[in-house]
Amino acid sequence: MEKVLKALGIKDINDGCSTGKNFFASGDIIESYSPVDGKLIAKVKVANESDYEKVIQVASEAFKVWRNVPAPKRGEIVRQFGEKLRAKKEDLGRLVSYEMGKSYQEGLGEVQEMIDICDFAVGVSRQLYGLTMHSERENHRMYEQWHPLGIVGIISAFNFPVAVWNWNTALAWICGDVCVWKPSSKVPLCAVACHHIWNEVAAANDLPEGISCLLVSPGSIGEKMCEDGRVPLVSATGSTRVGRIVGAKVAARFGRSILELGGNNAIIISNHADLQTSLPGIVFGAVGTAGQRCTSTRRLIIHEDIYDDVKNKLINAYKQLVIGDPLNEKNHVGPLIDKNAVKDYLTSIERVIAEGGKFIVPGGVLEGKGYESGCYVKPCIAEAKNDFEIVQHETFAPILYIMKYKTIEEAIELQNGVPQGLSSSIYTLNMREMERFLSASGSDCGIANVNIGTSGAEIGGAFGGEKETGGGRESGSDSWKAYMRRQTNTINYGTKLTLAQGIKFDI
Ligand code: NAD
């Protein structure tokens, strides 16, 4: 790991702020421990209020320059950033895996998502289209155009330490915005590493400071950003608890927010499903990233005719799971992020039992050789009811709830019967069921899949969810529009003033 850290510019003690050139910070020092082996990776000095002020001022000045750079030229900078990521993919992927605890394959996958969104954004930089409308008035032309917003504040969660930042920045940059990133303090080194990479691109192109800024900082600085009228858009990824604070604070000053919050994702397994091909996807959705994906599968809604069969197959599949060091490709399940997450996992298990649930695959914390960090837990399965309080709540750990249904209508009602609305899926070969699930009276989630699981979205689609998941959309499709302001322009090229709606005003 020493070589990886060196290649990414990580020292024993790092400054957690950057405006795109040097690093600085005047706040406290935090330590980043790996959940993989419990060892200290490195320390980071965080931002205090005066660092925050400096960063916002530099970013404000940078915006005045960046907004006037032609969008395809901004795209060229993003292209170069994507190229740098290609060169650093293995190192950054390894750091993501070691600091966050996801498998090395998933760490690489996260960096690949960054590369993909850069490619996507380069294309979009030539397609920031507005519409042209026909004016109702003679000799008038009417059209709309999209302008950049200004500073985009990005608050990110620990479980996607690098990709979510880049989903936002790649689009924001080509749109002409500048970005200020407050990453999760649980994975600060990934953020510092990303900024070293950005700073190289900024230097090579002689860019003004402030187009990409970093503020490793506590939640209080995130809150300050939410209250700051100089930050027109805050894109926040995290729990519903934090999203509630962010959403309210940004709305109170009429700012805009993109909220990407918790999920409580279900798969419906129909009696028409092809179980042979579906089981691996279902198990990966539930235990992959140790259940720490916003799109992790938390509930299985199984048709009563195949319930016992699926249950037995799941018990069997879980017996084969190998838990251990995520950097070792032979292991299926790595650690939770920290001991607080382990505590939440144990509390949730107790609550399932207290509410009448029955574990068919029991949970527990692993101890001994290879599990010294104290963060490795057993993926578990409980038979539970959808209306249990604990089932209605997102526990960020590998706990899977299973339940029965009779009719497709009942299954959809169960699937929708939680406060969150991120991802959903149905396994069926029955066309009527599939279309019912995808129809307006089907899944109420932002993502609805057929014959694939709830996790693992592609960057080409708009990503996000409804209800308490926050309603935000990021990444593909026309998500770029959230990073711009729309302006409608009407031009009179005639010799008469004509009022709209036929209004007469003679003077
Ligand atoms: P979290 O809510 O604890 O923290 C998220 C971020 O918010 C961190 O950077 C944190 O420092 C910051 N924060 C904390 N208090 C704040 C405040 N008062 N004001 C502003 N910012 C504040 O989440 P986490 O534990 O890092 O991540 C897990 C959660 O994120 C899960 O609920 C998961 O579902 C969700 N998530 C959602 C998506 C999505 O796209 N919907 C993606 C990834 C993660």
XYZ file of C-alpha atoms and ligand atoms in Angstrom:
551
model
C 0.000 0.000 0.000
C 2.967 2.313 0.623
C 3.734 2.392 -3.108
C 0.102 3.143 -3.926
C -0.054 6.006 -1.438
C 3.163 7.483 -2.812
C 1.927 7.241 -6.394
C -1.210 9.150 -5.373
C 0.666 11.871 -3.472
C -0.535 10.776 -0.011
C 1.836 11.584 2.847
C 1.730 10.663 6.548
C 0.010 13.979 7.290
C -1.955 15.662 4.501
C -3.627 19.050 4.220
C -7.284 18.558 3.392
C -8.003 21.733 1.394
C -7.088 22.658 -2.131
C -8.218 25.206 -4.675
C -6.531 23.389 -7.522
C -2.866 24.143 -6.935
C -1.390 23.644 -3.484
C -2.838 22.011 -0.407
C -3.482 23.834 2.882
C -5.648 23.526 6.025
C -5.781 25.077 9.476
C -8.278 22.831 11.304
C -7.955 19.700 13.422
C -6.189 16.528 12.406
C -8.278 13.429 11.659
C -6.981 9.913 11.191
C -8.029 7.507 8.476
C -7.997 3.844 9.535
C -8.570 1.032 7.094
C -11.561 -1.192 7.890
C -9.623 -3.951 6.101
C -6.948 -4.430 8.778
C -7.636 -1.660 11.302
C -4.318 0.052 10.550
C -3.803 3.804 10.394
C -3.373 4.744 6.714
C -2.553 8.451 7.132
C -3.710 11.673 8.806
C -5.488 14.659 7.320
C -5.675 18.225 8.580
C -9.241 19.433 7.974
C -10.700 22.798 6.960
C -11.832 25.346 9.487
C -14.139 28.312 8.852
C -11.407 30.591 7.501
C -10.286 27.872 5.058
C -13.908 27.609 3.959
C -14.078 31.339 3.336
C -10.861 31.294 1.328
C -12.053 28.404 -0.829
C -15.415 30.026 -1.584
C -13.753 33.307 -2.531
C -11.256 31.638 -4.867
C -14.045 29.520 -6.427
C -16.210 32.643 -6.961
C -13.362 34.348 -8.846
C -12.665 31.215 -10.905
C -16.299 31.066 -12.009
C -15.992 34.505 -13.633
C -13.333 33.065 -15.959
C -14.565 29.463 -16.401
C -18.127 30.428 -17.405
C -16.725 32.199 -20.481
C -14.557 29.302 -21.657
C -16.400 27.621 -24.579
C -18.129 24.431 -23.410
C -16.230 22.100 -25.815
C -12.946 23.550 -24.472
C -14.146 22.802 -20.948
C -14.909 19.317 -22.269
C -11.305 19.008 -23.423
C -10.141 19.574 -19.812
C -12.526 16.860 -18.625
C -11.166 14.565 -21.337
C -7.652 15.087 -20.010
C -8.843 14.392 -16.465
C -10.356 11.106 -17.700
C -7.024 10.215 -19.329
C -5.175 10.826 -16.044
C -7.697 8.573 -14.303
C -6.968 5.827 -16.815
C -3.286 6.078 -15.908
C -4.005 6.002 -12.147
C -6.853 3.487 -12.233
C -5.110 0.639 -10.404
C -3.626 2.852 -7.671
C -6.825 4.795 -7.045
C -8.917 1.614 -7.164
C -6.643 0.016 -4.587
C -6.863 3.029 -2.273
C -10.677 3.078 -2.576
C -10.714 -0.585 -1.632
C -8.318 -0.185 1.304
C -9.820 2.988 2.787
C -13.507 2.138 2.237
C -13.388 -1.659 2.442
C -15.064 -2.592 -0.865
C -13.471 -5.264 -3.049
C -10.571 -4.317 -5.310
C -12.761 -5.192 -8.312
C -15.368 -2.720 -7.073
C -12.644 -0.146 -6.375
C -11.533 -0.460 -9.992
C -15.177 -0.318 -11.043
C -15.579 2.958 -9.210
C -12.646 4.523 -11.047
C -14.033 3.108 -14.307
C -17.296 4.945 -13.563
C -15.270 8.146 -13.250
C -13.635 7.500 -16.610
C -17.004 6.715 -18.187
C -18.668 9.872 -16.878
C -15.723 11.938 -18.157
C -16.194 10.414 -21.638
C -19.925 11.048 -21.417
C -19.419 14.658 -20.287
C -16.975 15.376 -23.121
C -19.752 14.451 -25.583
C -22.358 16.457 -23.689
C -20.066 19.518 -23.778
C -21.034 19.828 -27.450
C -24.723 19.158 -26.804
C -25.921 21.670 -24.211
C -28.957 22.210 -26.379
C -31.806 24.611 -25.816
C -35.033 24.619 -27.816
C -36.135 27.140 -30.412
C -39.846 27.968 -30.234
C -42.113 29.690 -32.737
C -43.169 33.048 -31.408
C -46.877 33.957 -31.576
C -45.755 37.457 -32.633
C -44.708 38.483 -36.114
C -40.999 39.104 -36.686
C -40.060 37.708 -33.303
C -37.727 34.876 -32.517
C -37.905 32.903 -29.294
C -35.422 30.403 -27.951
C -33.949 29.140 -24.722
C -30.340 28.776 -23.696
C -28.577 27.209 -20.770
C -26.096 29.123 -18.645
C -23.848 27.901 -15.839
C -25.003 28.337 -12.254
C -21.819 29.180 -10.333
C -20.383 27.215 -7.425
C -21.666 23.652 -7.076
C -21.192 22.352 -3.526
C -20.739 18.589 -3.423
C -21.292 16.648 -0.203
C -20.499 12.963 -0.616
C -21.025 9.733 1.322
C -18.329 7.278 2.405
C -19.500 4.331 0.298
C -18.631 5.853 -3.089
C -15.541 7.825 -2.099
C -14.580 8.953 -5.618
C -17.210 8.145 -8.291
C -20.079 10.271 -6.984
C -17.814 13.333 -6.791
C -16.885 12.827 -10.427
C -20.491 12.186 -11.512
C -21.142 15.712 -10.299
C -17.917 17.427 -11.305
C -17.597 16.064 -14.855
C -21.024 17.480 -15.731
C -20.693 20.646 -13.638
C -17.333 21.502 -15.226
C -18.525 21.125 -18.820
C -21.594 23.204 -17.873
C -19.246 26.030 -16.793
C -19.664 25.635 -13.040
C -16.890 25.417 -10.470
C -17.008 22.802 -7.708
C -16.332 22.710 -3.979
C -16.206 19.201 -2.505
C -16.872 18.234 1.085
C -16.140 14.496 1.114
C -16.992 12.095 3.917
C -14.464 12.315 6.759
C -14.495 8.489 6.807
C -12.609 8.360 3.467
C -10.617 11.609 3.258
C -7.541 10.144 1.556
C -9.474 9.140 -1.562
C -10.544 12.780 -1.854
C -7.000 14.088 -1.387
C -5.792 11.617 -4.051
C -8.450 12.788 -6.544
C -7.361 16.345 -5.985
C -3.727 15.572 -6.648
C -4.881 14.167 -9.996
C -7.028 17.221 -10.770
C -4.243 19.602 -9.777
C -1.931 18.007 -12.350
C -4.502 18.665 -15.083
C -5.059 22.219 -13.846
C -1.300 22.932 -13.887
C -0.759 21.400 -17.330
C -3.472 23.659 -18.762
C -2.602 26.753 -16.736
C -6.172 26.881 -15.402
C -7.180 29.509 -12.854
C -7.341 28.259 -9.271
C -10.797 27.446 -7.942
C -12.405 25.347 -10.695
C -12.144 22.321 -8.438
C -11.804 22.820 -4.689
C -11.508 20.390 -1.813
C -12.636 20.888 1.767
C -12.070 17.817 3.928
C -14.130 19.009 6.865
C -16.720 18.090 9.480
C -20.477 18.143 8.813
C -20.671 21.685 10.260
C -18.729 23.028 7.244
C -21.144 21.129 4.991
C -23.985 22.886 6.774
C -22.273 26.258 6.267
C -22.147 25.546 2.547
C -25.870 24.740 2.568
C -26.611 28.121 4.149
C -24.291 30.065 1.837
C -26.058 32.106 -0.856
C -22.839 32.072 -2.915
C -23.395 28.355 -3.579
C -26.443 28.161 -5.894
C -26.508 24.361 -6.048
C -25.687 21.787 -3.386
C -25.524 18.175 -4.514
C -25.629 15.953 -1.446
C -25.268 12.200 -1.261
C -25.835 10.572 2.094
C -28.416 9.426 4.593
C -31.982 10.665 4.667
C -31.177 12.172 8.079
C -28.476 14.442 6.624
C -30.489 15.067 3.437
C -33.336 16.451 5.532
C -30.958 19.052 7.019
C -29.311 19.864 3.680
C -32.605 20.100 1.759
C -34.212 22.399 4.333
C -31.203 24.707 4.669
C -30.683 25.104 0.920
C -34.414 25.611 0.283
C -34.620 28.243 3.053
C -32.411 30.516 0.932
C -34.077 29.488 -2.364
C -30.981 27.578 -3.457
C -31.202 24.352 -5.447
C -30.270 20.925 -4.258
C -29.753 17.499 -5.771
C -30.467 14.989 -3.019
C -29.248 11.393 -3.395
C -30.271 9.737 -0.140
C -30.965 6.360 1.422
C -32.659 3.449 -0.309
C -34.645 0.419 0.821
C -34.544 -1.626 -2.320
C -36.596 -4.716 -3.031
C -36.584 -7.480 -5.606
C -39.821 -9.232 -6.482
C -39.165 -12.875 -7.368
C -42.077 -14.122 -9.376
C -43.116 -17.746 -9.810
C -42.307 -17.031 -13.481
C -38.664 -16.199 -12.700
C -35.707 -18.079 -14.110
C -34.169 -18.882 -10.731
C -31.127 -20.516 -12.243
C -29.758 -17.255 -13.676
C -31.221 -14.893 -11.093
C -29.773 -16.176 -7.832
C -26.177 -14.897 -8.168
C -27.447 -11.389 -8.985
C -29.811 -11.467 -6.028
C -27.083 -12.563 -3.605
C -24.608 -10.007 -5.004
C -27.211 -7.263 -4.527
C -27.647 -8.227 -0.888
C -24.062 -8.900 0.215
C -21.888 -6.997 -2.308
C -19.995 -4.070 -0.718
C -21.130 -5.710 2.569
C -24.608 -4.264 1.987
C -23.220 -0.721 1.916
C -24.573 0.414 -1.435
C -27.459 2.833 -1.597
C -28.869 0.330 -4.120
C -28.142 -2.823 -2.052
C -30.986 -5.318 -2.010
C -32.614 -5.149 1.423
C -35.922 -6.947 0.806
C -36.916 -9.991 -1.242
C -40.602 -10.322 -2.024
C -41.073 -13.936 -3.104
C -44.104 -15.643 -4.653
C -45.633 -18.093 -2.176
C -45.362 -21.051 -4.600
C -41.566 -20.802 -4.780
C -40.911 -19.284 -1.341
C -39.483 -22.421 0.298
C -37.400 -23.273 -2.748
C -35.879 -19.764 -2.927
C -35.340 -19.746 0.828
C -33.382 -23.012 0.694
C -31.365 -21.860 -2.288
C -30.470 -18.657 -0.446
C -29.422 -20.545 2.694
C -27.216 -22.697 0.516
C -25.714 -19.737 -1.368
C -24.946 -17.864 1.882
C -23.075 -20.940 3.196
C -20.643 -20.509 0.306
C -19.829 -16.862 0.989
C -16.225 -16.189 1.929
C -15.721 -13.176 4.172
C -12.359 -11.459 4.422
C -9.808 -9.005 3.042
C -11.531 -7.307 0.077
C -8.187 -6.907 -1.692
C -8.084 -10.685 -2.021
C -10.249 -11.591 -5.019
C -11.198 -14.953 -3.500
C -13.316 -13.220 -0.846
C -16.923 -12.267 -1.583
C -17.627 -9.976 1.376
C -15.373 -7.359 2.968
C -15.758 -5.298 6.141
C -18.212 -2.616 7.203
C -16.777 0.898 7.223
C -16.187 1.156 11.000
C -17.201 -0.119 14.427
C -20.176 2.251 14.621
C -21.561 0.548 11.516
C -21.046 -2.810 13.250
C -23.012 -1.466 16.238
C -25.881 -0.379 13.961
C -25.874 -3.826 12.333
C -26.123 -5.565 15.732
C -28.843 -3.202 16.954
C -30.866 -3.839 13.804
C -30.593 -7.614 14.299
C -31.912 -7.223 17.851
C -34.775 -5.073 16.600
C -35.746 -7.611 13.920
C -36.006 -10.290 16.601
C -37.868 -7.975 19.013
C -40.453 -7.249 16.294
C -41.036 -10.954 15.630
C -38.628 -11.654 12.748
C -36.879 -14.999 12.436
C -33.316 -15.371 11.173
C -32.847 -18.238 8.731
C -29.195 -17.275 8.224
C -27.884 -15.827 11.491
C -25.645 -12.770 11.729
C -22.682 -12.031 13.973
C -19.337 -10.301 14.167
C -16.251 -12.221 13.057
C -13.198 -12.402 15.265
C -9.687 -13.786 15.007
C -7.041 -13.847 12.324
C -7.854 -11.620 9.366
C -10.706 -9.942 11.224
C -8.598 -7.782 13.596
C -10.274 -4.526 12.504
C -13.486 -5.704 14.200
C -15.496 -4.587 11.141
C -16.268 -7.960 9.511
C -19.840 -9.198 9.935
C -21.805 -12.149 8.619
C -24.396 -11.432 5.923
C -27.709 -12.645 7.335
C -31.295 -13.285 6.257
C -34.462 -12.842 8.293
C -38.069 -13.709 7.568
C -39.816 -10.458 8.363
C -42.915 -8.395 7.697
C -42.754 -5.310 5.525
C -44.447 -3.176 8.172
C -41.857 -3.900 10.884
C -40.361 -0.554 11.880
C -36.851 -1.896 11.273
C -37.748 -3.124 7.777
C -39.021 0.347 6.909
C -35.602 1.727 7.850
C -32.339 1.496 5.858
C -29.658 -0.383 7.804
C -26.386 0.057 5.923
C -25.242 -3.549 6.392
C -25.804 -7.002 4.832
C -29.166 -7.819 6.418
C -31.728 -9.198 3.983
C -35.452 -9.454 4.775
C -37.576 -12.008 2.957
C -41.365 -12.093 2.707
C -44.127 -13.840 0.732
C -46.715 -12.583 -1.754
C -49.713 -14.061 -3.579
C -50.566 -11.639 -6.404
C -48.435 -9.253 -8.458
C -50.549 -6.340 -7.152
C -49.694 -7.318 -3.582
C -45.999 -7.659 -4.477
C -45.890 -4.164 -5.979
C -47.695 -2.758 -2.947
C -45.064 -4.323 -0.666
C -42.238 -3.089 -2.896
C -43.618 0.455 -2.782
C -44.610 0.252 0.878
C -41.515 1.931 2.359
C -40.589 5.618 2.724
C -37.616 5.355 0.329
C -37.790 5.061 -3.474
C -34.386 4.410 -4.996
C -34.067 1.070 -6.787
C -36.368 -1.874 -7.479
C -36.418 -4.995 -9.551
C -38.566 -7.900 -10.690
C -37.406 -11.324 -11.799
C -39.965 -12.697 -14.204
C -40.274 -14.125 -17.694
C -43.940 -13.137 -17.797
C -44.434 -10.143 -20.076
C -47.668 -9.002 -18.427
C -46.091 -8.957 -14.987
C -43.050 -7.109 -16.279
C -45.093 -4.387 -17.953
C -47.335 -4.083 -14.882
C -44.237 -3.548 -12.716
C -42.887 -0.875 -15.092
C -46.243 0.886 -15.613
C -47.453 4.053 -13.863
C -49.124 1.881 -11.243
C -45.998 -0.251 -10.830
C -42.733 0.500 -9.047
C -42.560 4.004 -7.552
C -38.736 4.064 -7.597
C -36.260 6.088 -9.653
C -34.769 2.815 -10.899
C -36.886 -0.183 -11.933
C -35.097 -3.209 -13.408
C -36.222 -6.494 -14.916
C -34.200 -9.693 -14.534
C -31.215 -7.838 -13.084
C -30.776 -6.818 -9.446
C -31.214 -3.474 -7.731
C -27.554 -2.453 -7.681
C -25.010 -1.611 -10.364
C -26.391 1.282 -12.409
C -24.728 2.466 -15.621
C -23.642 6.092 -15.966
C -25.649 6.578 -19.198
C -28.968 6.662 -17.331
C -30.147 9.333 -14.898
C -29.446 8.024 -11.392
C -31.546 8.794 -8.321
C -34.719 8.008 -6.432
C -38.076 9.265 -5.247
C -39.715 9.925 -1.852
C -37.197 10.001 1.026
C -34.399 9.165 -1.421
C -34.649 12.857 -2.280
C -35.762 13.126 -5.927
C -32.344 14.113 -7.308
C -30.925 12.854 -10.595
C -27.252 12.636 -11.453
C -25.031 11.196 -14.142
C -26.503 10.340 -17.572
C -29.477 11.250 -19.744
C -30.291 14.972 -19.364
C -29.066 15.259 -15.750
C -26.712 18.024 -16.925
C -29.685 20.401 -16.871
C -29.608 20.418 -13.056
C -26.200 22.121 -13.201
C -27.391 25.013 -15.384
C -29.988 27.754 -15.393
C -32.425 28.036 -18.274
C -32.989 31.391 -19.896
C -35.794 32.129 -22.351
C -34.962 34.815 -24.902
C -37.403 36.649 -27.164
C -36.045 38.929 -29.877
C -38.114 41.426 -31.839
C -36.516 42.044 -35.223
C -39.525 43.849 -36.694
C -40.515 47.519 -36.806
C -43.546 47.264 -34.522
C -44.007 46.522 -30.834
C -46.501 43.684 -30.522
C -47.590 42.635 -27.060
C -48.194 39.002 -26.273
C -51.720 37.556 -25.933
C -52.963 40.254 -28.382
C -52.996 42.950 -25.698
C -53.453 46.474 -27.064
C -51.656 49.383 -25.387
C -51.799 52.472 -27.591
C -50.098 55.682 -26.431
P -24.049 10.438 6.028
O -25.402 10.995 5.807
O -23.648 10.092 7.399
O -22.946 11.494 5.461
C -22.985 11.970 4.141
C -22.198 13.261 4.054
O -22.896 14.301 4.746
C -20.799 13.208 4.676
O -19.890 13.905 3.861
C -21.001 13.934 5.992
O -19.818 14.513 6.511
C -21.989 15.013 5.582
N -22.738 15.628 6.690
C -23.000 15.111 7.923
N -23.744 15.992 8.634
C -23.972 17.062 7.827
C -24.696 18.279 7.982
N -25.331 18.559 9.105
N -24.724 19.144 6.941
C -24.099 18.858 5.768
N -23.392 17.716 5.572
C -23.331 16.840 6.582
O -23.928 9.191 5.043
P -22.793 8.087 4.951
O -22.853 7.225 6.149
O -21.501 8.703 4.568
O -23.301 7.261 3.669
C -24.310 6.303 3.696
C -25.652 6.859 3.269
O -25.547 7.485 1.987
C -26.700 5.775 3.102
O -27.913 6.236 3.617
C -26.780 5.589 1.598
O -27.989 5.042 1.139
C -26.583 6.984 1.132
N -26.145 7.021 -0.265
C -27.046 7.373 -1.217
C -26.689 7.365 -2.551
C -27.675 7.730 -3.617
O -27.247 7.991 -4.735
N -28.969 7.752 -3.352
C -25.378 7.007 -2.920
C -24.471 6.669 -1.923
C -24.877 6.673 -0.590
